[in-house]
Short mmCIF file of C-alpha atoms in Angstrom, two decimals:
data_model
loop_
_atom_site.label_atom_id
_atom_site.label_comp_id
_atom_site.label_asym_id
_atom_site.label_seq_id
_atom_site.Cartn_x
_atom_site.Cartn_y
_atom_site.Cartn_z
CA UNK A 1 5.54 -13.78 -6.70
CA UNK A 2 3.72 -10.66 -7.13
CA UNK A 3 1.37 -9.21 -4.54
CA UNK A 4 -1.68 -7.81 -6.34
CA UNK A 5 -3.64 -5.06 -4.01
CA UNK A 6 -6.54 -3.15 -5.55
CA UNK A 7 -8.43 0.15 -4.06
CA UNK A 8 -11.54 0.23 -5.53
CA UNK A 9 -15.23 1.70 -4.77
CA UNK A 10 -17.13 -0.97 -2.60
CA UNK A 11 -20.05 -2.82 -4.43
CA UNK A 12 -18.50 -5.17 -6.19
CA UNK A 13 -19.99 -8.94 -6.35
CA UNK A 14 -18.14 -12.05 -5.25
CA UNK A 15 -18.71 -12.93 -8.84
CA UNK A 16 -16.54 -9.69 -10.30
CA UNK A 17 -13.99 -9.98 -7.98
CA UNK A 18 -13.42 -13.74 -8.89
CA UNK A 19 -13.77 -12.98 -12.10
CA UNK A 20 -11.21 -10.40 -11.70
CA UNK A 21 -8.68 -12.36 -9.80
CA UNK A 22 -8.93 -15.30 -12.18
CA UNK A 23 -7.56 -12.90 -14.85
CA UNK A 24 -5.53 -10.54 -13.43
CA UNK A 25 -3.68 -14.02 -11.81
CA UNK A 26 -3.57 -15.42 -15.36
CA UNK A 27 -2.15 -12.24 -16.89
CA UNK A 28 0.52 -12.21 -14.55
CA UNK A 29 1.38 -15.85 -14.78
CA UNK A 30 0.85 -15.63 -19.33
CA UNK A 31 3.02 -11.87 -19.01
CA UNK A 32 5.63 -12.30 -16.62
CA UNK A 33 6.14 -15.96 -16.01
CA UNK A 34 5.12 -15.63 -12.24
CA UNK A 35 4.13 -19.01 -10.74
CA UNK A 36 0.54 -19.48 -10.46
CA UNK A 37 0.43 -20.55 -6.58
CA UNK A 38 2.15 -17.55 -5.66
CA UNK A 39 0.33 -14.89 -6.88
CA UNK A 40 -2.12 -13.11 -4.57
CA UNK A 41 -4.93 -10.60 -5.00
CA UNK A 42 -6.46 -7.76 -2.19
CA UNK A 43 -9.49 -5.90 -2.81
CA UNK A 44 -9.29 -2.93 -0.59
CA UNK A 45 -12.76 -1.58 -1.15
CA UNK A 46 -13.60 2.03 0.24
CA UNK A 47 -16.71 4.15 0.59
CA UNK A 48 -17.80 6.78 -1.81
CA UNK A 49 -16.56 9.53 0.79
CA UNK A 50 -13.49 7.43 1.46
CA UNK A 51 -12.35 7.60 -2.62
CA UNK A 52 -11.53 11.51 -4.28
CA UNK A 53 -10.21 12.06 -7.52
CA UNK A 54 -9.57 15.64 -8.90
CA UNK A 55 -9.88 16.57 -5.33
CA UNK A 56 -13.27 15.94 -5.19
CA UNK A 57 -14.68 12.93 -2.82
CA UNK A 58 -16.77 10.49 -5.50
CA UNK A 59 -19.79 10.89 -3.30
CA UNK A 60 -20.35 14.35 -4.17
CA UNK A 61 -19.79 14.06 -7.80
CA UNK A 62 -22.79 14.68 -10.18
CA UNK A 63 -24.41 16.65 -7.71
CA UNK B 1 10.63 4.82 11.30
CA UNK B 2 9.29 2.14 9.57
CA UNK B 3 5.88 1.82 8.43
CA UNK B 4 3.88 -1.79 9.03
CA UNK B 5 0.93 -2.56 6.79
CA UNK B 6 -0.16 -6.33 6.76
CA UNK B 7 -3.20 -7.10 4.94
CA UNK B 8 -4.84 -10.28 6.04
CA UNK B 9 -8.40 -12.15 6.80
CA UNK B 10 -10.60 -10.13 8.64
CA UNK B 11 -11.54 -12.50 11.80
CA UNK B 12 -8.17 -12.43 13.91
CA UNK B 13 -9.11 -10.88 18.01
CA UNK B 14 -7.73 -7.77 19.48
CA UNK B 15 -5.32 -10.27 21.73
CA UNK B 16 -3.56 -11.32 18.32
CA UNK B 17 -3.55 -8.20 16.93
CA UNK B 18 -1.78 -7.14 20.29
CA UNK B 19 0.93 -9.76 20.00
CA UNK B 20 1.32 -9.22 16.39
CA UNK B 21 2.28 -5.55 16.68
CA UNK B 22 4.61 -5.77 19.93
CA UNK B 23 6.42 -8.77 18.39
CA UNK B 24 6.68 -7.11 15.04
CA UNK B 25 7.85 -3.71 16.45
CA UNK B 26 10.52 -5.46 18.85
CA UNK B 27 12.09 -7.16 15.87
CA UNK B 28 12.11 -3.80 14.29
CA UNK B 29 13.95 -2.75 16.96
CA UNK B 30 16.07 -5.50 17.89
CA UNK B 31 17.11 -5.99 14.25
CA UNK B 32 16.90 -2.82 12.41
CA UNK B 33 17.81 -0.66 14.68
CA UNK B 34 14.20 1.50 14.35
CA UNK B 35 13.03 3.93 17.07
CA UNK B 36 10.26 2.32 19.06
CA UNK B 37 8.32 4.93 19.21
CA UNK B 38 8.46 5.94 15.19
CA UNK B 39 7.38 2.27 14.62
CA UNK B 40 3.97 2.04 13.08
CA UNK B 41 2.02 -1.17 12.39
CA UNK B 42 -1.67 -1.20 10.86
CA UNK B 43 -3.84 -4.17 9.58
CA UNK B 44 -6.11 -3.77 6.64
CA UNK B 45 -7.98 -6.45 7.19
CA UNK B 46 -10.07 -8.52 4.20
CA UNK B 47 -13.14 -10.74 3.84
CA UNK B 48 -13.00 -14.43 2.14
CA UNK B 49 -14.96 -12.46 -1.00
CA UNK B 50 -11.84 -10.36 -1.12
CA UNK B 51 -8.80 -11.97 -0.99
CA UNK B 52 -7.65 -14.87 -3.81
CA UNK B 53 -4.43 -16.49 -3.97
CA UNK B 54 -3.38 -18.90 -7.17
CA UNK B 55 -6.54 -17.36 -8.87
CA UNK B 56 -8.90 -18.17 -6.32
CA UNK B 57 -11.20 -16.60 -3.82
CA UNK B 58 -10.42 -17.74 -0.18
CA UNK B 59 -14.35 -18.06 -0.30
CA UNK B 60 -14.24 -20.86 -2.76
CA UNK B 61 -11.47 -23.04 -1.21
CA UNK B 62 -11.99 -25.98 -0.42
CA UNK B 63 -15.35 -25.85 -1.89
CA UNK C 1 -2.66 -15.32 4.33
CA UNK C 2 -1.08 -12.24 5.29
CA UNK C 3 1.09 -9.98 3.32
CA UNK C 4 3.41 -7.49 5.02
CA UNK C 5 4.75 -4.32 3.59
CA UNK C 6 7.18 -2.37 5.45
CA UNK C 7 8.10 0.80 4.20
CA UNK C 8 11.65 2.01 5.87
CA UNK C 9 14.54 4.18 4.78
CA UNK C 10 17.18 2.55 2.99
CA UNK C 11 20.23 1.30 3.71
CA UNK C 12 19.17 -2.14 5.99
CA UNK C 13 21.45 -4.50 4.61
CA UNK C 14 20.45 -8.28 3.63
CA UNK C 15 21.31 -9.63 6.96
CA UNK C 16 19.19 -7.33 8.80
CA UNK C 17 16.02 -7.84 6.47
CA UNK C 18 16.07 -11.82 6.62
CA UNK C 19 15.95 -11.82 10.26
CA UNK C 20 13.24 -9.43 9.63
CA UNK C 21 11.46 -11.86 7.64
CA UNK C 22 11.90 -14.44 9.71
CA UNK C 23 10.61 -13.35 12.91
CA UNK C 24 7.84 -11.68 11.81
CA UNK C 25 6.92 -14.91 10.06
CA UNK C 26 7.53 -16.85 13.23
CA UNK C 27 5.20 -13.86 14.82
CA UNK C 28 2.45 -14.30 12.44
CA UNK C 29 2.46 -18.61 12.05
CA UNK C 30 2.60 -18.29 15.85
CA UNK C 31 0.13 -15.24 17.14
CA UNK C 32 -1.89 -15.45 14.22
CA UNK C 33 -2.25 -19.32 12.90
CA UNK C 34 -0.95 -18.24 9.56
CA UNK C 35 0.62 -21.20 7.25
CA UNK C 36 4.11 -20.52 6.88
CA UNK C 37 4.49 -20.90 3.03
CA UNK C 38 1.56 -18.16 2.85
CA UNK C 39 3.10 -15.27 4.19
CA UNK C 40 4.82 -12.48 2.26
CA UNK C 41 6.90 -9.92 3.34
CA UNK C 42 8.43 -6.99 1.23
CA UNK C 43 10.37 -3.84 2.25
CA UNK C 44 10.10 -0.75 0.23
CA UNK C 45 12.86 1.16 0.52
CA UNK C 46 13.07 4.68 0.35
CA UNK C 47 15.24 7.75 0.76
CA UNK C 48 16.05 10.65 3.15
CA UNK C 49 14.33 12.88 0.62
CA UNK C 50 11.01 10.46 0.12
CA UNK C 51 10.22 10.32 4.23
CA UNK C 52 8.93 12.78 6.06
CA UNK C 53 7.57 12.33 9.96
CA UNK C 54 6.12 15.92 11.77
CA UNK C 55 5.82 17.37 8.29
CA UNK C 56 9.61 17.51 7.84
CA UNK C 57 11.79 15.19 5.65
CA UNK C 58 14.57 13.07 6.91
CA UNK C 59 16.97 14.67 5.10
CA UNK C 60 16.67 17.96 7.18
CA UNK C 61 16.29 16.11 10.82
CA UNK C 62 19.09 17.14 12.88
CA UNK C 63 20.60 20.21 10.72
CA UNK D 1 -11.75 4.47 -10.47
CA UNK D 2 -9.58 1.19 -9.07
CA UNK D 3 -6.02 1.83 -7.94
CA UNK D 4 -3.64 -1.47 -9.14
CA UNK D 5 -0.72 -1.24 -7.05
CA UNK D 6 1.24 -4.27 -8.24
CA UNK D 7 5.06 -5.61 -5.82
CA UNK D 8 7.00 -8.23 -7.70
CA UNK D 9 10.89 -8.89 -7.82
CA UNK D 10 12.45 -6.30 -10.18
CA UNK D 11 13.34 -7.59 -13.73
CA UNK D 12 10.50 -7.60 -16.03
CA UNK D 13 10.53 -5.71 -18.97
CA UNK D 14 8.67 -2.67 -20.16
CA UNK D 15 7.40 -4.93 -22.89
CA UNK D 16 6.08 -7.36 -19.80
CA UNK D 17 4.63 -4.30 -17.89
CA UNK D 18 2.47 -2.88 -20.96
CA UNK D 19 0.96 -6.12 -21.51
CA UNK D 20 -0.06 -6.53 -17.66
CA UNK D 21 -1.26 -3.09 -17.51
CA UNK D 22 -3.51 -3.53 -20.77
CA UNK D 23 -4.58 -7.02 -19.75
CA UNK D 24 -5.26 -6.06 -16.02
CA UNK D 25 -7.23 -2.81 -17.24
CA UNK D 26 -9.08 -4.84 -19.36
CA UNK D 27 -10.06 -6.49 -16.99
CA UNK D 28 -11.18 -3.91 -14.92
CA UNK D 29 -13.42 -2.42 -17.64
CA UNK D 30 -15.13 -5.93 -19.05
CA UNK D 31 -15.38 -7.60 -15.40
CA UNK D 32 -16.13 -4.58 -12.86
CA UNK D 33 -17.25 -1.84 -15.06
CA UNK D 34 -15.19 0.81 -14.39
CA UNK D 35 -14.13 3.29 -16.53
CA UNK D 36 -10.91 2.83 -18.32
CA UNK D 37 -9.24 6.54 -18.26
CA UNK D 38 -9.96 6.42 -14.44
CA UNK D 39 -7.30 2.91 -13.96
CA UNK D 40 -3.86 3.08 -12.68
CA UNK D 41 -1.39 0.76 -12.55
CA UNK D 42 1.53 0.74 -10.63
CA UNK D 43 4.40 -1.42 -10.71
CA UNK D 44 6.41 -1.35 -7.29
CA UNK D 45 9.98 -3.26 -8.10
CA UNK D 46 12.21 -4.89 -5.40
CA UNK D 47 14.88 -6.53 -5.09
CA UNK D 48 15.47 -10.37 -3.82
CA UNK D 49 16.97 -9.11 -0.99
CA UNK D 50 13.71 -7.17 -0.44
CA UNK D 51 11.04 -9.43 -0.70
CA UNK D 52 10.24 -12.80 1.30
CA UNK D 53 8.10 -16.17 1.39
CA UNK D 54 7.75 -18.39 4.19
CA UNK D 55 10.09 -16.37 5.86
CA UNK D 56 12.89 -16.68 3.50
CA UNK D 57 14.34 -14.25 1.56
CA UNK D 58 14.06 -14.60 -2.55
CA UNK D 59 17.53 -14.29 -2.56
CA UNK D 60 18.36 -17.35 -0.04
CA UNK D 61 15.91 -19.40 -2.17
CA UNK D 62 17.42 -22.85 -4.29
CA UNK D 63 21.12 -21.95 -1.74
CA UNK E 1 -0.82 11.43 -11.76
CA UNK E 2 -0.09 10.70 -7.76
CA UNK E 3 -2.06 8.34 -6.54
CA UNK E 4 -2.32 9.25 -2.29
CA UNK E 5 -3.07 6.40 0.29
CA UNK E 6 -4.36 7.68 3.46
CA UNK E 7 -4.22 4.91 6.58
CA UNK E 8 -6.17 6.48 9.41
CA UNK E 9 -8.39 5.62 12.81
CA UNK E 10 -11.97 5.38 11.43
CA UNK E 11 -14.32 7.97 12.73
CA UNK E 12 -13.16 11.04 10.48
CA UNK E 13 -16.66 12.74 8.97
CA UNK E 14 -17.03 13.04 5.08
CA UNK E 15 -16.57 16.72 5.58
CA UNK E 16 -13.29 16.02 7.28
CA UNK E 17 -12.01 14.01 4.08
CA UNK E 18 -13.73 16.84 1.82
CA UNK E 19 -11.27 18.56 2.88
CA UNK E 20 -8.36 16.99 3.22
CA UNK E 21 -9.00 15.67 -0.38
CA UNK E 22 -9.07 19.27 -1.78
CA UNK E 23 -5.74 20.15 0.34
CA UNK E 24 -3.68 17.27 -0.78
CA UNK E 25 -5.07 17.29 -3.81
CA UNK E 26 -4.12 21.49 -4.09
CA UNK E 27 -0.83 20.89 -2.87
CA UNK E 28 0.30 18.71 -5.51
CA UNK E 29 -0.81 20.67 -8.30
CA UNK E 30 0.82 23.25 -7.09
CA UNK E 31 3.86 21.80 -5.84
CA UNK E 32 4.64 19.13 -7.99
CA UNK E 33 3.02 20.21 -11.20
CA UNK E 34 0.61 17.45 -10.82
CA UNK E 35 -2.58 17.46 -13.23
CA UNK E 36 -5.63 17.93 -11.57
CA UNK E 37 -7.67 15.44 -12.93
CA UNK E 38 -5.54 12.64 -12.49
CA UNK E 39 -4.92 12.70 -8.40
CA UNK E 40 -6.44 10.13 -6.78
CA UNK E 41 -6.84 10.20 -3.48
CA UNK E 42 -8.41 7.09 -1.25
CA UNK E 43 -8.80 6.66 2.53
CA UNK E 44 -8.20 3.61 3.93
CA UNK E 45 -9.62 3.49 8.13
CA UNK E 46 -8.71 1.34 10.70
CA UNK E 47 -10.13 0.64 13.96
CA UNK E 48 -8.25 0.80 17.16
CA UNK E 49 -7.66 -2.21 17.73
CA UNK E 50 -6.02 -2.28 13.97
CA UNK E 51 -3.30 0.07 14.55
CA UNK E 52 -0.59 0.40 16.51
CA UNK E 53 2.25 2.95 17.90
CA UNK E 54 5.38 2.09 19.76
CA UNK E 55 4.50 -1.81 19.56
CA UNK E 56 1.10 -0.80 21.33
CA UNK E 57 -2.94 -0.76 19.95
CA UNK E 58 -4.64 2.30 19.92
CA UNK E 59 -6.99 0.88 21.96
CA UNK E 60 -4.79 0.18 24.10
CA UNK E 61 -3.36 3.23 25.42
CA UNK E 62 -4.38 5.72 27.72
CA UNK E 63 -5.25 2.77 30.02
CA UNK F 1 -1.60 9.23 13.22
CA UNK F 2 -2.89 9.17 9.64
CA UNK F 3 0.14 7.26 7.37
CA UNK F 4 0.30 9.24 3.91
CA UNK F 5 1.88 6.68 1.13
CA UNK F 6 2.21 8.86 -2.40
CA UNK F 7 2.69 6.43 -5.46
CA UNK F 8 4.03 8.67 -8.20
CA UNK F 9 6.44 9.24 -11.17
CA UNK F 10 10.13 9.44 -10.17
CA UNK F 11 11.51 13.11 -10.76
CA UNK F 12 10.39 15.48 -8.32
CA UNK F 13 13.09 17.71 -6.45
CA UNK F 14 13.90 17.32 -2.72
CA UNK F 15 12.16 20.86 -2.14
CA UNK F 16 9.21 19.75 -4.32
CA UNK F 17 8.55 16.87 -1.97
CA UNK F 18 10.06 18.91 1.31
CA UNK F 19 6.66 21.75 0.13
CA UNK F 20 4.56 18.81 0.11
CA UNK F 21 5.34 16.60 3.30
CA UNK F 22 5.04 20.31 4.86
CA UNK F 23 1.52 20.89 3.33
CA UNK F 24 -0.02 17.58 3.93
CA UNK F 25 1.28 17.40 7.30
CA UNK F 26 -0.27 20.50 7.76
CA UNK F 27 -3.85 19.68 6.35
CA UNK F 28 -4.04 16.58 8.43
CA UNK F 29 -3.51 18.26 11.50
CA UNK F 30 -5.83 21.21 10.80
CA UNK F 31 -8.44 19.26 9.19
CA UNK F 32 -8.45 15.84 11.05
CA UNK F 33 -7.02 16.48 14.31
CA UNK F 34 -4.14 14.28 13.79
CA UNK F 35 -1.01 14.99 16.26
CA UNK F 36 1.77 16.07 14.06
CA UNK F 37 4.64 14.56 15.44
CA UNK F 38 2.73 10.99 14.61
CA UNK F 39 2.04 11.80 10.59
CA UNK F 40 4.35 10.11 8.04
CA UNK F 41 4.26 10.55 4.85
CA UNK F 42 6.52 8.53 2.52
CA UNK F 43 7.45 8.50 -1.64
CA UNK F 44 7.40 5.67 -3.58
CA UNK F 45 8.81 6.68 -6.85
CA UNK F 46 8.43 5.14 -10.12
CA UNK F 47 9.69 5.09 -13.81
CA UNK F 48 7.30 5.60 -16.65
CA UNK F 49 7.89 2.07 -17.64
CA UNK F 50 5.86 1.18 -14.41
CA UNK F 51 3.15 3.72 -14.18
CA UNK F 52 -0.29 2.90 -16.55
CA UNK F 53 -3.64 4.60 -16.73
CA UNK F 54 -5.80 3.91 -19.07
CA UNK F 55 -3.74 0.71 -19.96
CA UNK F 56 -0.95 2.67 -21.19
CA UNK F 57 2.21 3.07 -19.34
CA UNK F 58 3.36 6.94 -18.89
CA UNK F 59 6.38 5.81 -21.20
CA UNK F 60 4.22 5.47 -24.36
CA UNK F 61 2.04 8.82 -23.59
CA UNK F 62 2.27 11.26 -26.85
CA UNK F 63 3.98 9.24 -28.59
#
């Protein structure tokens, strides 16, 4: 029964992120045998100040 | 000192949220033996676009 | 829908986390209107030496 | 840059985890458009004492 | 490659998280021989009525 | 009361983690305000078998 929770930059469609669930859900249940019904998927979608990586927040990259 | 995190539809009042936490943290208490005050509970809370179980966006259910 | 995730130090035995389980089920079917067969909880368990409140670790409260 | 933070019941193989990260990154890449150095995945393992549905411990399940 | 979760009350100011990014993000290079590059770091805020100490909302105390 | 949740490979020392509890504690509160008895921060360890970026678990890195 695994619990699927993605952090990811908000701006995603509704389309990507049921495109995304659909697969990530059928990798899960094709890879590891989980049962379909039981599988659930978060988005946790943050800002561009909320969201750093190298230490540096995403909204002040490329500037 | 447990740590609460319960991600969940986005659309549940302040009142629940109330209930939610005391109830939580007194069974944290009662059961675990956990400091009341060291008890922490948060919601992250989710639209329908975010959240799928089985594969599916909560959106589309019942669609 | 909601998915709980309780971080605690370890050493909770099994008796202690299924009444955990249970009531904060009860709490959420009954506070919250969540279905029953929806709701996840799962502890993460961690160490002395992987919890820190006030900036110091576990392991070094009380010496 | 999405964060994949994956709970399931400990037991799958490392076989079972490269395929789920590859598939789920895949994902991630053809369906959201993010870039594919910038993915993590993280498996977080418990035990069926640790992990509940519909209030019932994994472990108490099919007694 | 840490990945660093962040739950906090909302209302912090992008310069705020600037630097707290660059100070976690410091600290476990330097600590824990972490490589640059591959920290991630991601706030997630709540509200007041989202969060809870001692079985009790934010919002709610101080009344 | 900012919660601080570090995802990262297994293998760090208990001073490694004591230096970095310390410094993060210490950011939060000079940088955000936050009261420092009320910041956690917690260590969820994993094995290279459950750790990916790129799609690659840590475990098949340089080989």
């Amino acid at each position: 029964m695994p619990l699927v929770q993605i952090t990811m930059l908000e701006g995603r469609s509704a389309e990507q992120k049921r495109k995304l669930a659909q697969r990530i859900t059928d990798a899960l249940v094709e890879e590891a045998g989980a049962r379909r019904e039981a599988i659930v998927v978060a988005f946790h979608e943050v800002s561009k100040e909320s969201y750093a990586s190298g230490g540096v927040l995403m909204a002040d990259k490329g500037k």
